[in-house]
Amino acid sequence: MKKLIIGAAILGSSMSAGAVAPGGPGCGWGNLLFEGSSGLPAHLLATIVNGTSGNATFGMTSGTNGCDTSGTLTYSGQSLLAMNGVLEEVAQDMAVGHGEALTALTVAMEIEPADRAHFNTTMHDHFGQIFPREDVSAAEVMQRINTVMAGDARLSRYVS
Amino acid sequence: MMPRLLGAGCAAVVAGLLALVPVPGLATAPDLAALAATPRWQSLMHVNPGATLRGIGSSYVDDADFFLSDQGKRSAVAELRASVAALRAPGSAARCRFPARYRFLAEALGWQEAAPLAHCEDYLQWREQMPTGQLVLVFPAAYLNSPSSMFGHTLLRLDAKPNPDSVWLSKAINFGAQAGAADNSFFYIWRGLAGGYPGQFSVTAYAEKIRDYAFVENRDMWEYALNLDADEMDWVVRHLWELRGINFDYYFFDENCSYRLLELVKVGRPTAPLSQELRFAELPVNTVRALDDAGLVADRRYRPSKAREVAARAARLDPAARALAVALRDDPSVAATPAFENRPSEQRRRIAELAYRALRLEHREGARNPDVAADSLALLRIVQRNAAPPSAPVSAPPAPESGHDTQMASMGAGRQDGRDFLSLGYRLTYHDLFDPLPGFLPGAAIEGLNINLRFDEVDGASLETLDLINIRSLAPRDAFTQPISWFVHTGLEQAPVADSERALGGFIQGGPGASWRVGDLLPYVFGVARLESVSGVDPAMALGAGAEAGIVYQANVVQWGVHARWLKFTPHFSRLRTGAVVNVPVSRDNALRGECGRETWDSDAVNSCSVSFRHFFD
């Protein structure tokens, strides 16, 4: 339950619409690596009233991004990866070996601070395995991260 | 959640915890009028203390759902009375809508219950997800090539704790106008200015805001941690829940996002001197200053945009390495050439990372492109297989609040064609290319309502110029980005007419251009189109086209520039204006400026030179 709440706390709202993936339609799990960012606001207009269109979200959990939470994947890490643009940041951080997106992922996956550097190194070393193709999806990347973790003595305990 | 009552005899000992203990006088005969006048209740009601001109003494909230009393908007006492009636009973549904009000009344009137909000499932579930360790004000600075974004935006962030492990997991509190999808652009602007839009608070993932501002819009972000303690944070978060779905009319100039956020902070610390004085045209940078002056800012962090990352990383490489990065960006197979392979591992990493970042920057907008995606992954693989120690972080430029104030008054003297004059000027907002640079984006200028008057012995007083809007964006082009510079300028000015005379005319002009950076020099060129109407001149409208070229030098100790603009008008006359400006800051808010100009048309010419003292203020 605790894990679920932490995961819920990082749910976003502007998931790319229309992607169908594990987790259900409308969920960002189907986002591909290097997804474009469409729908930039018209700059001047958005600047003037700082406008948002549509309903104001209020950080509520249920159904915010339409993701079905019953999958076997780590809920919290998955939710972060499902957010627009995060997959790309994680890919960059894994290639480099460290970075804010990777840190966010470790925190979301409840990896203890003592194991985070090891997680980063392990992800860096297995970059090719985790990102085998440029059209890999968020759900697939999460699965591959779990696979790599399951095969690592220190990280396997975080994979249920 | 409410602590149990401490023994009555402890009251003196726990004076510091006064809020937790019923005050005997109030508990027996509550003076509701006095209670409603306390800063905390006034903050919870969003009563206008005279900070803006509309509805002084009334609540800013424009939503019947916020009030339990019919008179609630105008009377904080009536609302207090209605709240007492609605919230007193255990299990009251109104408590779940107004948990901050409940806390206020319970503490003031001595209501005691072990778990007064236990029945408020929605609230408690939401509250569980709200990090309450630290409140942070976030200011996305102006973005490149969009000087109007200096008017920008502010938001708040909720962190799980001070120095959180990852701010990507924090929450963003945003106040913005709710625009319907059916609204067209014209009404969007008009209603934004005139107050036709409902504004609401929203809570989203901060990671989305990082993406929107730092990654997509390329705005540097400044994050100011506030020193609210856990108790003050509790007030803020409780009250945030009370504002869910509640409308405030949105006014661009004063009742905007920045102002609303100040109000929210004030709920946490009602005694902070944040909104006492009249605030017209609340700008984000002034919100930062207000919080700083009130002693609320504990820490400042800088988050560079993607564009800034690319520029900073490019500047660290030698020219050959930069050229290699450009080649690699365009074709990752360049990594197999000796020019790349023969460099040491660390350099290969830096070059490949720059190439990758530049490619992503170039393609950040628009739909996913499979070829670009393939190249991007190829570059990341090169990054991954070439080891290097971590890169140094991008160093922060001067913070926005270190810049000069937003309004400006000037006084000067000059000479035009043998006649001396005195000048007086006032500018409502904000910054031109020659004003002191620290805290501002180089090459960006925006002026709104800029008035210059002249006085001389022959003509008396006359209006020299009145700029309604003057925006210039010099966005330098380099190997990594090729932005289009632009300017737009409209207002009134003295235009040359026949016989060496000048007459007041209205004009609008603008055009696209290009600029480059050579050290602190920004050379630029613009194409110019101009429509003008000068009083007493026939035809009533003249349309001109031409070009402008110039150089701007921006450094901390001095700013100067030279320019020439040539225009050919449809009724067969042309005009050439040349000029030079030099500006010397003497302190953050004071500067000396000298200007000379020559305007020639047909066979006539006007020459003028002036010096002025410019003072910035708020």
PDB file of C-alpha atoms in Angstrom, chain B residues 84-192:
ATOM      1  CA  VAL B  84     -18.448  28.119  13.158  1.00  0.00           C
ATOM      2  CA  ALA B  85     -22.008  26.890  12.649  1.00  0.00           C
ATOM      3  CA  ALA B  86     -21.104  24.509   9.835  1.00  0.00           C
ATOM      4  CA  LEU B  87     -17.862  23.080  11.199  1.00  0.00           C
ATOM      5  CA  ARG B  88     -18.653  22.718  14.890  1.00  0.00           C
ATOM      6  CA  ALA B  89     -20.545  19.416  14.754  1.00  0.00           C
ATOM      7  CA  PRO B  90     -18.387  16.257  14.785  1.00  0.00           C
ATOM      8  CA  GLY B  91     -18.629  14.478  11.469  1.00  0.00           C
ATOM      9  CA  SER B  92     -19.641  17.670   9.664  1.00  0.00           C
ATOM     10  CA  ALA B  93     -19.211  17.413   5.919  1.00  0.00           C
ATOM     11  CA  ALA B  94     -18.075  21.046   5.719  1.00  0.00           C
ATOM     12  CA  ARG B  95     -14.938  20.139   7.692  1.00  0.00           C
ATOM     13  CA  CYS B  96     -13.829  17.993   4.770  1.00  0.00           C
ATOM     14  CA  ARG B  97     -14.041  20.956   2.426  1.00  0.00           C
ATOM     15  CA  PHE B  98     -12.386  23.403   4.807  1.00  0.00           C
ATOM     16  CA  PRO B  99      -9.697  21.652   6.850  1.00  0.00           C
ATOM     17  CA  ALA B 100      -7.682  24.873   7.321  1.00  0.00           C
ATOM     18  CA  ARG B 101     -10.716  26.772   8.544  1.00  0.00           C
ATOM     19  CA  TYR B 102     -11.437  23.895  10.872  1.00  0.00           C
ATOM     20  CA  ARG B 103      -7.952  24.073  12.318  1.00  0.00           C
ATOM     21  CA  PHE B 104      -8.276  27.830  12.781  1.00  0.00           C
ATOM     22  CA  LEU B 105     -11.622  27.608  14.575  1.00  0.00           C
ATOM     23  CA  ALA B 106     -10.672  24.587  16.652  1.00  0.00           C
ATOM     24  CA  GLU B 107      -7.572  26.351  17.927  1.00  0.00           C
ATOM     25  CA  ALA B 108      -9.285  29.672  18.491  1.00  0.00           C
ATOM     26  CA  LEU B 109     -12.437  28.340  20.097  1.00  0.00           C
ATOM     27  CA  GLY B 110     -11.008  25.378  21.936  1.00  0.00           C
ATOM     28  CA  TRP B 111     -12.784  22.607  20.062  1.00  0.00           C
ATOM     29  CA  GLN B 112     -11.200  19.325  21.025  1.00  0.00           C
ATOM     30  CA  GLU B 113     -11.525  16.047  19.200  1.00  0.00           C
ATOM     31  CA  ALA B 114      -9.067  13.210  18.820  1.00  0.00           C
ATOM     32  CA  ALA B 115      -9.585  12.785  15.079  1.00  0.00           C
ATOM     33  CA  PRO B 116     -11.805  15.628  13.854  1.00  0.00           C
ATOM     34  CA  LEU B 117     -11.245  14.879  10.150  1.00  0.00           C
ATOM     35  CA  ALA B 118     -11.337  11.085  10.344  1.00  0.00           C
ATOM     36  CA  HIS B 119     -14.464  10.985   8.192  1.00  0.00           C
ATOM     37  CA  CYS B 120     -12.845  12.996   5.372  1.00  0.00           C
ATOM     38  CA  GLU B 121     -11.549  10.134   3.259  1.00  0.00           C
ATOM     39  CA  ASP B 122     -10.897  12.104   0.070  1.00  0.00           C
ATOM     40  CA  TYR B 123      -9.002  14.789   1.907  1.00  0.00           C
ATOM     41  CA  LEU B 124      -6.953  12.354   3.975  1.00  0.00           C
ATOM     42  CA  GLN B 125      -6.062  10.313   0.915  1.00  0.00           C
ATOM     43  CA  TRP B 126      -5.031  13.416  -1.006  1.00  0.00           C
ATOM     44  CA  ARG B 127      -3.151  14.752   1.996  1.00  0.00           C
ATOM     45  CA  GLU B 128      -1.213  11.502   2.259  1.00  0.00           C
ATOM     46  CA  GLN B 129       0.155  12.116  -1.226  1.00  0.00           C
ATOM     47  CA  MET B 130       1.128  15.728  -0.661  1.00  0.00           C
ATOM     48  CA  PRO B 131       4.772  16.110   0.279  1.00  0.00           C
ATOM     49  CA  THR B 132       4.987  18.650   3.080  1.00  0.00           C
ATOM     50  CA  GLY B 133       8.681  18.850   3.866  1.00  0.00           C
ATOM     51  CA  GLN B 134       9.507  22.055   2.039  1.00  0.00           C
ATOM     52  CA  LEU B 135       7.839  24.763  -0.049  1.00  0.00           C
ATOM     53  CA  VAL B 136       9.791  26.143  -2.992  1.00  0.00           C
ATOM     54  CA  LEU B 137       9.040  29.070  -5.264  1.00  0.00           C
ATOM     55  CA  VAL B 138       9.958  28.294  -8.860  1.00  0.00           C
ATOM     56  CA  PHE B 139      10.634  30.980 -11.437  1.00  0.00           C
ATOM     57  CA  PRO B 140      11.166  29.882 -15.030  1.00  0.00           C
ATOM     58  CA  ALA B 141      13.212  32.743 -16.479  1.00  0.00           C
ATOM     59  CA  ALA B 142      12.693  34.321 -19.886  1.00  0.00           C
ATOM     60  CA  TYR B 143      13.249  32.037 -22.791  1.00  0.00           C
ATOM     61  CA  LEU B 144      15.491  32.643 -25.689  1.00  0.00           C
ATOM     62  CA  ASN B 145      13.901  34.582 -28.507  1.00  0.00           C
ATOM     63  CA  SER B 146      10.791  35.403 -26.493  1.00  0.00           C
ATOM     64  CA  PRO B 147      11.366  38.602 -24.505  1.00  0.00           C
ATOM     65  CA  SER B 148       7.678  38.677 -23.532  1.00  0.00           C
ATOM     66  CA  SER B 149       8.329  35.670 -21.337  1.00  0.00           C
ATOM     67  CA  MET B 150      10.194  38.032 -18.996  1.00  0.00           C
ATOM     68  CA  PHE B 151       6.710  38.659 -17.676  1.00  0.00           C
ATOM     69  CA  GLY B 152       6.816  34.938 -17.222  1.00  0.00           C
ATOM     70  CA  HIS B 153       5.450  32.782 -14.580  1.00  0.00           C
ATOM     71  CA  THR B 154       5.941  31.509 -11.093  1.00  0.00           C
ATOM     72  CA  LEU B 155       4.804  28.333  -9.423  1.00  0.00           C
ATOM     73  CA  LEU B 156       5.309  26.574  -6.118  1.00  0.00           C
ATOM     74  CA  ARG B 157       6.778  23.172  -5.434  1.00  0.00           C
ATOM     75  CA  LEU B 158       6.122  20.807  -2.561  1.00  0.00           C
ATOM     76  CA  ASP B 159       9.086  18.616  -1.569  1.00  0.00           C
ATOM     77  CA  ALA B 160       9.082  15.595   0.688  1.00  0.00           C
ATOM     78  CA  LYS B 161      11.883  17.150   2.729  1.00  0.00           C
ATOM     79  CA  PRO B 162      14.479  19.915   2.539  1.00  0.00           C
ATOM     80  CA  ASN B 163      17.136  18.887  -0.009  1.00  0.00           C
ATOM     81  CA  PRO B 164      14.922  16.122  -1.402  1.00  0.00           C
ATOM     82  CA  ASP B 165      16.538  13.105  -3.042  1.00  0.00           C
ATOM     83  CA  SER B 166      14.762  13.869  -6.278  1.00  0.00           C
ATOM     84  CA  VAL B 167      12.693  16.936  -7.107  1.00  0.00           C
ATOM     85  CA  TRP B 168      11.303  15.011 -10.083  1.00  0.00           C
ATOM     86  CA  LEU B 169       9.017  13.366  -7.561  1.00  0.00           C
ATOM     87  CA  SER B 170       7.868  16.657  -6.035  1.00  0.00           C
ATOM     88  CA  LYS B 171       4.508  18.300  -6.680  1.00  0.00           C
ATOM     89  CA  ALA B 172       3.973  21.556  -8.527  1.00  0.00           C
ATOM     90  CA  ILE B 173       1.304  24.023  -7.423  1.00  0.00           C
ATOM     91  CA  ASN B 174       0.226  26.149 -10.322  1.00  0.00           C
ATOM     92  CA  PHE B 175      -2.247  29.000 -10.664  1.00  0.00           C
ATOM     93  CA  GLY B 176      -3.425  29.696 -14.182  1.00  0.00           C
ATOM     94  CA  ALA B 177      -6.355  30.801 -16.273  1.00  0.00           C
ATOM     95  CA  GLN B 178      -8.674  28.048 -17.363  1.00  0.00           C
ATOM     96  CA  ALA B 179      -9.187  28.585 -21.060  1.00  0.00           C
ATOM     97  CA  GLY B 180     -11.773  26.598 -22.893  1.00  0.00           C
ATOM     98  CA  ALA B 181     -10.682  24.823 -26.044  1.00  0.00           C
ATOM     99  CA  ALA B 182     -13.279  26.763 -28.042  1.00  0.00           C
ATOM    100  CA  ASP B 183     -11.845  30.152 -27.161  1.00  0.00           C
ATOM    101  CA  ASN B 184     -10.116  31.798 -30.047  1.00  0.00           C
ATOM    102  CA  SER B 185      -6.901  33.725 -29.737  1.00  0.00           C
ATOM    103  CA  PHE B 186      -8.382  37.187 -29.676  1.00  0.00           C
ATOM    104  CA  PHE B 187     -10.677  36.501 -26.765  1.00  0.00           C
ATOM    105  CA  TYR B 188      -7.910  34.629 -25.044  1.00  0.00           C
ATOM    106  CA  ILE B 189      -5.804  37.771 -24.904  1.00  0.00           C
ATOM    107  CA  TRP B 190      -8.634  40.185 -24.285  1.00  0.00           C
ATOM    108  CA  ARG B 191     -10.191  38.215 -21.503  1.00  0.00           C
ATOM    109  CA  GLY B 192      -6.770  37.639 -19.998  1.00  0.00           C
TER     110      GLY B 192
END
